[in-house]
PDB file of C-alpha atoms in Angstrom:
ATOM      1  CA  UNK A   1      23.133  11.116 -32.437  1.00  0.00           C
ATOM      2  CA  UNK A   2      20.083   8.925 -32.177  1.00  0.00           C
ATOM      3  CA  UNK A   3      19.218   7.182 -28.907  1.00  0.00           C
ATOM      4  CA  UNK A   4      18.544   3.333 -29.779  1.00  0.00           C
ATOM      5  CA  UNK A   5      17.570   2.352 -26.449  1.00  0.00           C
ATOM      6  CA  UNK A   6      13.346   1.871 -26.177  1.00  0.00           C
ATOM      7  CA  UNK A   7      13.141   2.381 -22.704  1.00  0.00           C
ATOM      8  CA  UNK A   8      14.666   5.766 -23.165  1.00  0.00           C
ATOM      9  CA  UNK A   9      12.202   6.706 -25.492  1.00  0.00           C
ATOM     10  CA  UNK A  10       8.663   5.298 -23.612  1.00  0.00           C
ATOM     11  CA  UNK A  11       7.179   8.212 -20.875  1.00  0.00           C
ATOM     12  CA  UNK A  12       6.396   5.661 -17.826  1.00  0.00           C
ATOM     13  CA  UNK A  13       4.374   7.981 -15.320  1.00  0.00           C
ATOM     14  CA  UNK A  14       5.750   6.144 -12.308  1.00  0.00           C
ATOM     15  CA  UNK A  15       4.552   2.385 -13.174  1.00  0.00           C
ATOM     16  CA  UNK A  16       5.194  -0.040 -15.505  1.00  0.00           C
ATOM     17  CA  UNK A  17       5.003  -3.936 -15.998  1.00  0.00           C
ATOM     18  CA  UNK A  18       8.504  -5.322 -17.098  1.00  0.00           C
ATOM     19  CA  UNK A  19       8.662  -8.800 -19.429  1.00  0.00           C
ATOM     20  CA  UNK A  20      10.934 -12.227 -18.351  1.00  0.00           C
ATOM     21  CA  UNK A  21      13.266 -10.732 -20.817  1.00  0.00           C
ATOM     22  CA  UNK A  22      13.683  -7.193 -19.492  1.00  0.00           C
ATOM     23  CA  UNK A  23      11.972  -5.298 -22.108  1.00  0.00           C
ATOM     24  CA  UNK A  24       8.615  -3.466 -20.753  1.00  0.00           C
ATOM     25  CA  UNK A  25       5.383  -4.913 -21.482  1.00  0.00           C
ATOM     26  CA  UNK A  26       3.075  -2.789 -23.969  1.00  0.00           C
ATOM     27  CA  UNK A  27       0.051  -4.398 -22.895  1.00  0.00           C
ATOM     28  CA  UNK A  28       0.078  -2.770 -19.288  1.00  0.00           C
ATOM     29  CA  UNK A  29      -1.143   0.126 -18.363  1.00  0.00           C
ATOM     30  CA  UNK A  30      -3.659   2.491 -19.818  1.00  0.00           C
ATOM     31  CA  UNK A  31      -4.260   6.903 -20.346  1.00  0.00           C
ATOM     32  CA  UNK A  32      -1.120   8.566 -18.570  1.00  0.00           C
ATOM     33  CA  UNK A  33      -0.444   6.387 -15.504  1.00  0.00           C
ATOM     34  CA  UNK A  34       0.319   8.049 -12.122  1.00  0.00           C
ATOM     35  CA  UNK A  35      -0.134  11.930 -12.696  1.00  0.00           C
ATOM     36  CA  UNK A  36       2.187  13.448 -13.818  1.00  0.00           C
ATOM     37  CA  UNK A  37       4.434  15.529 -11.201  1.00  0.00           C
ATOM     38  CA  UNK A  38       7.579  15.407 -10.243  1.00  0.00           C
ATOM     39  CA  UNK A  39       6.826  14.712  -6.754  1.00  0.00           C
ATOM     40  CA  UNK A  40       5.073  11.595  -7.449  1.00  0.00           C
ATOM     41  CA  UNK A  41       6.021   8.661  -6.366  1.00  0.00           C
ATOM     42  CA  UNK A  42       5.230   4.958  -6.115  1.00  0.00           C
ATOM     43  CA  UNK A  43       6.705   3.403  -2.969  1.00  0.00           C
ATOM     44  CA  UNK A  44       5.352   0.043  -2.814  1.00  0.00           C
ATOM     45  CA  UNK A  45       3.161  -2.187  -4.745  1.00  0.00           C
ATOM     46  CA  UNK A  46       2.079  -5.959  -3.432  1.00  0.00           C
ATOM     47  CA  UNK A  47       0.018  -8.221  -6.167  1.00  0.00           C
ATOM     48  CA  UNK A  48      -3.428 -10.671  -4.945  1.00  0.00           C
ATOM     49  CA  UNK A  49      -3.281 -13.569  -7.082  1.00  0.00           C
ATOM     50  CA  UNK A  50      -3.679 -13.635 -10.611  1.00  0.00           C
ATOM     51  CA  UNK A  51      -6.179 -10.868  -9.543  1.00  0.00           C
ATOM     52  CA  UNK A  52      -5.135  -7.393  -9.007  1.00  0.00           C
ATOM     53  CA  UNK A  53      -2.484  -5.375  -8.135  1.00  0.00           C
ATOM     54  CA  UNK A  54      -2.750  -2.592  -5.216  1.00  0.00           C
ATOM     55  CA  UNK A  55      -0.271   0.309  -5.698  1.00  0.00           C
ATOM     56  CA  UNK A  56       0.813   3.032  -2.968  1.00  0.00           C
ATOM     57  CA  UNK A  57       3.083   6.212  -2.462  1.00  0.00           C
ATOM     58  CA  UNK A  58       2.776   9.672  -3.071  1.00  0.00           C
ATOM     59  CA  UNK A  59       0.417  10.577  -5.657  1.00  0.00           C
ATOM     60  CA  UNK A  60      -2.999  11.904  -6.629  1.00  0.00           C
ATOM     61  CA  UNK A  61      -4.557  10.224  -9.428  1.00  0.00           C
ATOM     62  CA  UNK A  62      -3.866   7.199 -12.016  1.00  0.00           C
ATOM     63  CA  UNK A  63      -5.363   7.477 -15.267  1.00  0.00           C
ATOM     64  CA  UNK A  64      -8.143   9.732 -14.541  1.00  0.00           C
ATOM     65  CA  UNK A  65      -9.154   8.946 -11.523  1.00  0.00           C
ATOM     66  CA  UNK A  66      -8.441  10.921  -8.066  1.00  0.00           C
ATOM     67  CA  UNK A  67      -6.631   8.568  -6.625  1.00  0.00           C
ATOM     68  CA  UNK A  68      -4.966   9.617  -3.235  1.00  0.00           C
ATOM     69  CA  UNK A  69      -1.948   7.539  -2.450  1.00  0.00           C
ATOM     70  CA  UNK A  70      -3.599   4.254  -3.127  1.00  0.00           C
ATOM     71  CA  UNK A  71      -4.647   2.326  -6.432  1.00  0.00           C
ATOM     72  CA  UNK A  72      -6.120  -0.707  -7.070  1.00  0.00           C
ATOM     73  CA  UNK A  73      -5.991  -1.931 -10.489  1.00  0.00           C
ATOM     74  CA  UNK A  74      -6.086  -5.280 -12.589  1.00  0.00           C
ATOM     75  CA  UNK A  75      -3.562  -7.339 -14.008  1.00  0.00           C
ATOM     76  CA  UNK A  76      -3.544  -5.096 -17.264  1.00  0.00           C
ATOM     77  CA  UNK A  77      -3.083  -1.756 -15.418  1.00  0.00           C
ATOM     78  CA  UNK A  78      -7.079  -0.557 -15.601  1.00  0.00           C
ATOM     79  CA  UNK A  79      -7.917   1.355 -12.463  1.00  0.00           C
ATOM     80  CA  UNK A  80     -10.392  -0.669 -10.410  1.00  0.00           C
ATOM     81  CA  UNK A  81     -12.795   1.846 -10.079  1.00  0.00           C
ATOM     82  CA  UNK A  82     -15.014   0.933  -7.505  1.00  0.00           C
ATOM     83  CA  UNK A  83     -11.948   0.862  -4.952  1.00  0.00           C
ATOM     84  CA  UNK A  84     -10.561   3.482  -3.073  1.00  0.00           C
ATOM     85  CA  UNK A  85     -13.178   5.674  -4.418  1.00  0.00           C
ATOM     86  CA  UNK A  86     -13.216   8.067  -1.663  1.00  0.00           C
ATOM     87  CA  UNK A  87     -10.593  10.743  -0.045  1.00  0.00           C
ATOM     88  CA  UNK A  88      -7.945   7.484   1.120  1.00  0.00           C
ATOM     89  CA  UNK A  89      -5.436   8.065   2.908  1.00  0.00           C
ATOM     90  CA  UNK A  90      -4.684  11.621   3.346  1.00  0.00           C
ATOM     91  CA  UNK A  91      -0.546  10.885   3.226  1.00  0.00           C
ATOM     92  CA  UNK A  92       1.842   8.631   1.952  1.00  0.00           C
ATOM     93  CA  UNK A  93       1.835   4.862   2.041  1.00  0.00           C
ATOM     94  CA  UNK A  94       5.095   2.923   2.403  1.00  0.00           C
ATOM     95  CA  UNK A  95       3.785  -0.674   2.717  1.00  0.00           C
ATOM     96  CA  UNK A  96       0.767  -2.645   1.624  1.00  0.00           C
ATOM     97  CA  UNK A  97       0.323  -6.215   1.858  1.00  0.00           C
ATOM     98  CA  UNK A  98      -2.642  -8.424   1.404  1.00  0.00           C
ATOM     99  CA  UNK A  99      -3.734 -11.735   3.064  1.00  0.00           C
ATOM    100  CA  UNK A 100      -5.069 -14.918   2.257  1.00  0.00           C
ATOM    101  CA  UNK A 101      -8.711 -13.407   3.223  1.00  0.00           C
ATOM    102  CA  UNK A 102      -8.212 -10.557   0.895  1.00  0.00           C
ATOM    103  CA  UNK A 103      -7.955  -7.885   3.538  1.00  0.00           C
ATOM    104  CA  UNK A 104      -5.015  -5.119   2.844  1.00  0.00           C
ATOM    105  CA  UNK A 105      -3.271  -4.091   5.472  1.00  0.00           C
ATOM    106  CA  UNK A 106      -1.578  -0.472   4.692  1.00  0.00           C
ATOM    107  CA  UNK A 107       0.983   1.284   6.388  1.00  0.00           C
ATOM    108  CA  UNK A 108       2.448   5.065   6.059  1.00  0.00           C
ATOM    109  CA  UNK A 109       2.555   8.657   7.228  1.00  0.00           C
ATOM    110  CA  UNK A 110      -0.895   9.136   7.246  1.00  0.00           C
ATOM    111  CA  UNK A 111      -3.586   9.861   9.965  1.00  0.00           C
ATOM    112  CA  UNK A 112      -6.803   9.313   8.245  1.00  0.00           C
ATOM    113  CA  UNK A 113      -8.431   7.228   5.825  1.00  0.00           C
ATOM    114  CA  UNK A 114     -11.465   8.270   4.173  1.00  0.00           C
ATOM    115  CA  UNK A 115     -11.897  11.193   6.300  1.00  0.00           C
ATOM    116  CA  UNK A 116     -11.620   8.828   9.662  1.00  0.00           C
ATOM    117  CA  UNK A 117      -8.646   8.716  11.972  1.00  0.00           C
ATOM    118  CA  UNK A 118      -6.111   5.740  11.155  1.00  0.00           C
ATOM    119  CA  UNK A 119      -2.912   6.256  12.834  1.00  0.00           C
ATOM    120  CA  UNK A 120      -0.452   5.156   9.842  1.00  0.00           C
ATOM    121  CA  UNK A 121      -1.777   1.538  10.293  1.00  0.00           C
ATOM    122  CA  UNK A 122      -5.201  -0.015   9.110  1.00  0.00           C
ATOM    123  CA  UNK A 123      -7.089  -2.799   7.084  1.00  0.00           C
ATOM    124  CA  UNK A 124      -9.161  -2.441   4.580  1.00  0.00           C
ATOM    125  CA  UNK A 125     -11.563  -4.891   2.770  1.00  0.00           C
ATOM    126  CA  UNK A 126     -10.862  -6.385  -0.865  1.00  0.00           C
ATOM    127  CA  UNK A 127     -13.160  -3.027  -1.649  1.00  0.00           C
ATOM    128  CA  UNK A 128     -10.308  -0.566  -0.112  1.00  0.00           C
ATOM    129  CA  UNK A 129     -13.266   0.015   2.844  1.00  0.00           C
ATOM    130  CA  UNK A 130     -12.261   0.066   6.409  1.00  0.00           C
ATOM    131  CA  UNK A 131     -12.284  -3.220   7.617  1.00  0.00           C
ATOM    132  CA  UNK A 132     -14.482  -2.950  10.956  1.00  0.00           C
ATOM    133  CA  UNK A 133     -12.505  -5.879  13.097  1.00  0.00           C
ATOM    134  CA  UNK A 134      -9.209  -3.961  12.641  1.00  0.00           C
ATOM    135  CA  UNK A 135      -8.324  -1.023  15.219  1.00  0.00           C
ATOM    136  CA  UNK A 136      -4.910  -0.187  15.866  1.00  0.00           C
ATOM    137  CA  UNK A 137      -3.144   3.396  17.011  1.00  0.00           C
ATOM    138  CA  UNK A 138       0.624   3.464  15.612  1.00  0.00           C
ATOM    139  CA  UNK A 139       2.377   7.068  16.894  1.00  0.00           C
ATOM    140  CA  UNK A 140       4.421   7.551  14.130  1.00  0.00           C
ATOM    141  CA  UNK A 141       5.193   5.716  10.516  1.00  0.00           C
ATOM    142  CA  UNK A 142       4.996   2.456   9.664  1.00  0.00           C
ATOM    143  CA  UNK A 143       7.647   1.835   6.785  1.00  0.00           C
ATOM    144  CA  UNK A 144       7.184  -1.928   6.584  1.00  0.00           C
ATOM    145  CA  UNK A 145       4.429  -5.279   7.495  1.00  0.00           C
ATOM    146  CA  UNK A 146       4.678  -8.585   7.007  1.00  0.00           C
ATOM    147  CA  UNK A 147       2.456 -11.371   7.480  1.00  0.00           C
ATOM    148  CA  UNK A 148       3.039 -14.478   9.403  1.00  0.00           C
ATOM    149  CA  UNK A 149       1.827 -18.012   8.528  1.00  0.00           C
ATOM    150  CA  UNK A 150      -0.063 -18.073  11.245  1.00  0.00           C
ATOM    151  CA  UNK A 151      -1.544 -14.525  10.101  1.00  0.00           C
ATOM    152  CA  UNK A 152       0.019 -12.312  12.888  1.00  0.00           C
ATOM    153  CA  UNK A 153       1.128  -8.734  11.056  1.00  0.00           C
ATOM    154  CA  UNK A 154       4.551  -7.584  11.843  1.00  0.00           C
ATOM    155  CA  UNK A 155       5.208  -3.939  11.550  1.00  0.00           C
ATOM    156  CA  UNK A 156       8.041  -2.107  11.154  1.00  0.00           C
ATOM    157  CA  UNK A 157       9.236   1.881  11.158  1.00  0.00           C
ATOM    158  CA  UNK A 158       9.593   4.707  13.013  1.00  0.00           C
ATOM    159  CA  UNK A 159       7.659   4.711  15.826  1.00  0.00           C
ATOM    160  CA  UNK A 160       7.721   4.094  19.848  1.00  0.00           C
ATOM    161  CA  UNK A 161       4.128   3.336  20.903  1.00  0.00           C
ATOM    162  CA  UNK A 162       2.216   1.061  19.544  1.00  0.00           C
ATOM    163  CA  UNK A 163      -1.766   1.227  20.968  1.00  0.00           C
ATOM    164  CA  UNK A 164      -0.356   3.469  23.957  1.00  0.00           C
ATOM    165  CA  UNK A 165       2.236   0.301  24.756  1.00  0.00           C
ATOM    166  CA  UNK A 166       6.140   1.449  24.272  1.00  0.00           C
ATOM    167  CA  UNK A 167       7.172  -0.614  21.004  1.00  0.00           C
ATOM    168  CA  UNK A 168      10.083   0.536  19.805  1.00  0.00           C
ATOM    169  CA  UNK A 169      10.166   0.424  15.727  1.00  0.00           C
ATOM    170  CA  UNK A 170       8.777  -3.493  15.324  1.00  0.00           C
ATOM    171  CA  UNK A 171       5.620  -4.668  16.896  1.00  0.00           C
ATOM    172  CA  UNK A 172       3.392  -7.723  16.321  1.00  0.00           C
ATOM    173  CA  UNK A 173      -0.263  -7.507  15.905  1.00  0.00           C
ATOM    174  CA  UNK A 174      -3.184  -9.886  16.074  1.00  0.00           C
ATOM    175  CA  UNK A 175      -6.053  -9.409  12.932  1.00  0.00           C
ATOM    176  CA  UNK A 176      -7.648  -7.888  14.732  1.00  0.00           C
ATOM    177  CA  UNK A 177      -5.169  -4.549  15.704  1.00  0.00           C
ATOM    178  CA  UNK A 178      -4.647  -5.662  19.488  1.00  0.00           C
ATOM    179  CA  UNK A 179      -0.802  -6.325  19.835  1.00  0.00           C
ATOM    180  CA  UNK A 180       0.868  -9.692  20.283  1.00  0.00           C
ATOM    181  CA  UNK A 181       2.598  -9.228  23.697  1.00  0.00           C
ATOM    182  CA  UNK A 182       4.440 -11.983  23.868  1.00  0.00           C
ATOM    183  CA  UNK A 183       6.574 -10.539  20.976  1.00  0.00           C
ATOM    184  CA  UNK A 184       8.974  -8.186  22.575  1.00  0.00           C
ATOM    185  CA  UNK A 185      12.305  -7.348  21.753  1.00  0.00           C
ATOM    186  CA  UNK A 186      13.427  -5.100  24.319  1.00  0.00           C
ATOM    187  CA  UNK A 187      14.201  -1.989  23.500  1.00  0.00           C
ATOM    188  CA  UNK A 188      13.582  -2.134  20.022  1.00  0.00           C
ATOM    189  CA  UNK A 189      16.518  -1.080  17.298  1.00  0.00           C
TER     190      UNK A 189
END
């Protein structure tokens, strides 16, 4: 017996670009993807624009560049290669987001990026460099962030303290790291 179905038959390596109609979209992507391991695995992905795409999870490479948990790559799947060039974040990323000034604000299990501490929180430049105005100290994952219209960053995850304040799993941020005190909901969830 034959298997008709295309998508069956296409080896994805953890991304790929799906058409209006459902049927994936040849003209994304380029060499193998993510690398190829089963425990490998793209958590989030959050798109600038008609610019770029930035992509994060679990993973050490895409195409064939090292590539540690974070990839930024353009609107055909090529690996941006001046981005994120260095050792990233050293674990897993569960959120990114991106704002209207091109910063990306990343969130995760990790505790350094590029070799510098980052407690599972921090902002990078359009570049994927540390973005000097941002400092914030999250004690334990952040799983989610959202942006306000008025460019506050909500946070979301597993965590009690944020910037040695209690903050039970949600917390609201400034640009700049320092927390938004007058959000508070109690004891958290």
């Amino acid at each position: 017996m034959q298997n008709s179905d295309p998508l069956s038959l296409t080896l994805r390596n953890n991304i790929v670009r799906i058409n209006y109609d459902g049927s994936i979209d040849d003209t994304f992507g380029y060499g193998n993807g993510m690398n190829f391991s089963p425990e490998n695995i793209v958590l989030t992905i959050s798109a600038k624009d008609d610019r770029c795409i930035f992509v994060g999870g679990k993973f050490l490479g895409y195409e064939t560049y090292h590539r540690n948990n974070a990839v930024r790559m353009d609107y055909n799947g090529k690996t941006l290669s001046t981005v994120y060039s260095f050792h990233g974040p050293n674990n897993i990323i569960y959120s990114i987001t991106n704002d209207r000034n091109d910063n990306i604000f990343i969130g995760g299990g990790f505790t350094k990026y590029n070799d510098i501490t980052k407690n599972h929180l921090t902002k990078l430049t359009s570049d994927g460099l540390l973005n000097s105005d941002f400092s914030a100290n999250v004690n334990y994952t952040v799983r989610s962030i959202a942006l306000m219209s008025d460019d506050k960053v909500i946070i979301g995850g597993d965590f009690s303290t944020v910037n040695s304040k209690s903050y039970s799993k949600i917390a609201r941020l400034h640009q700049n790291g320092s927390l938004d005190t007058n959000f508070r909901v109690g004891t958290g969830f």
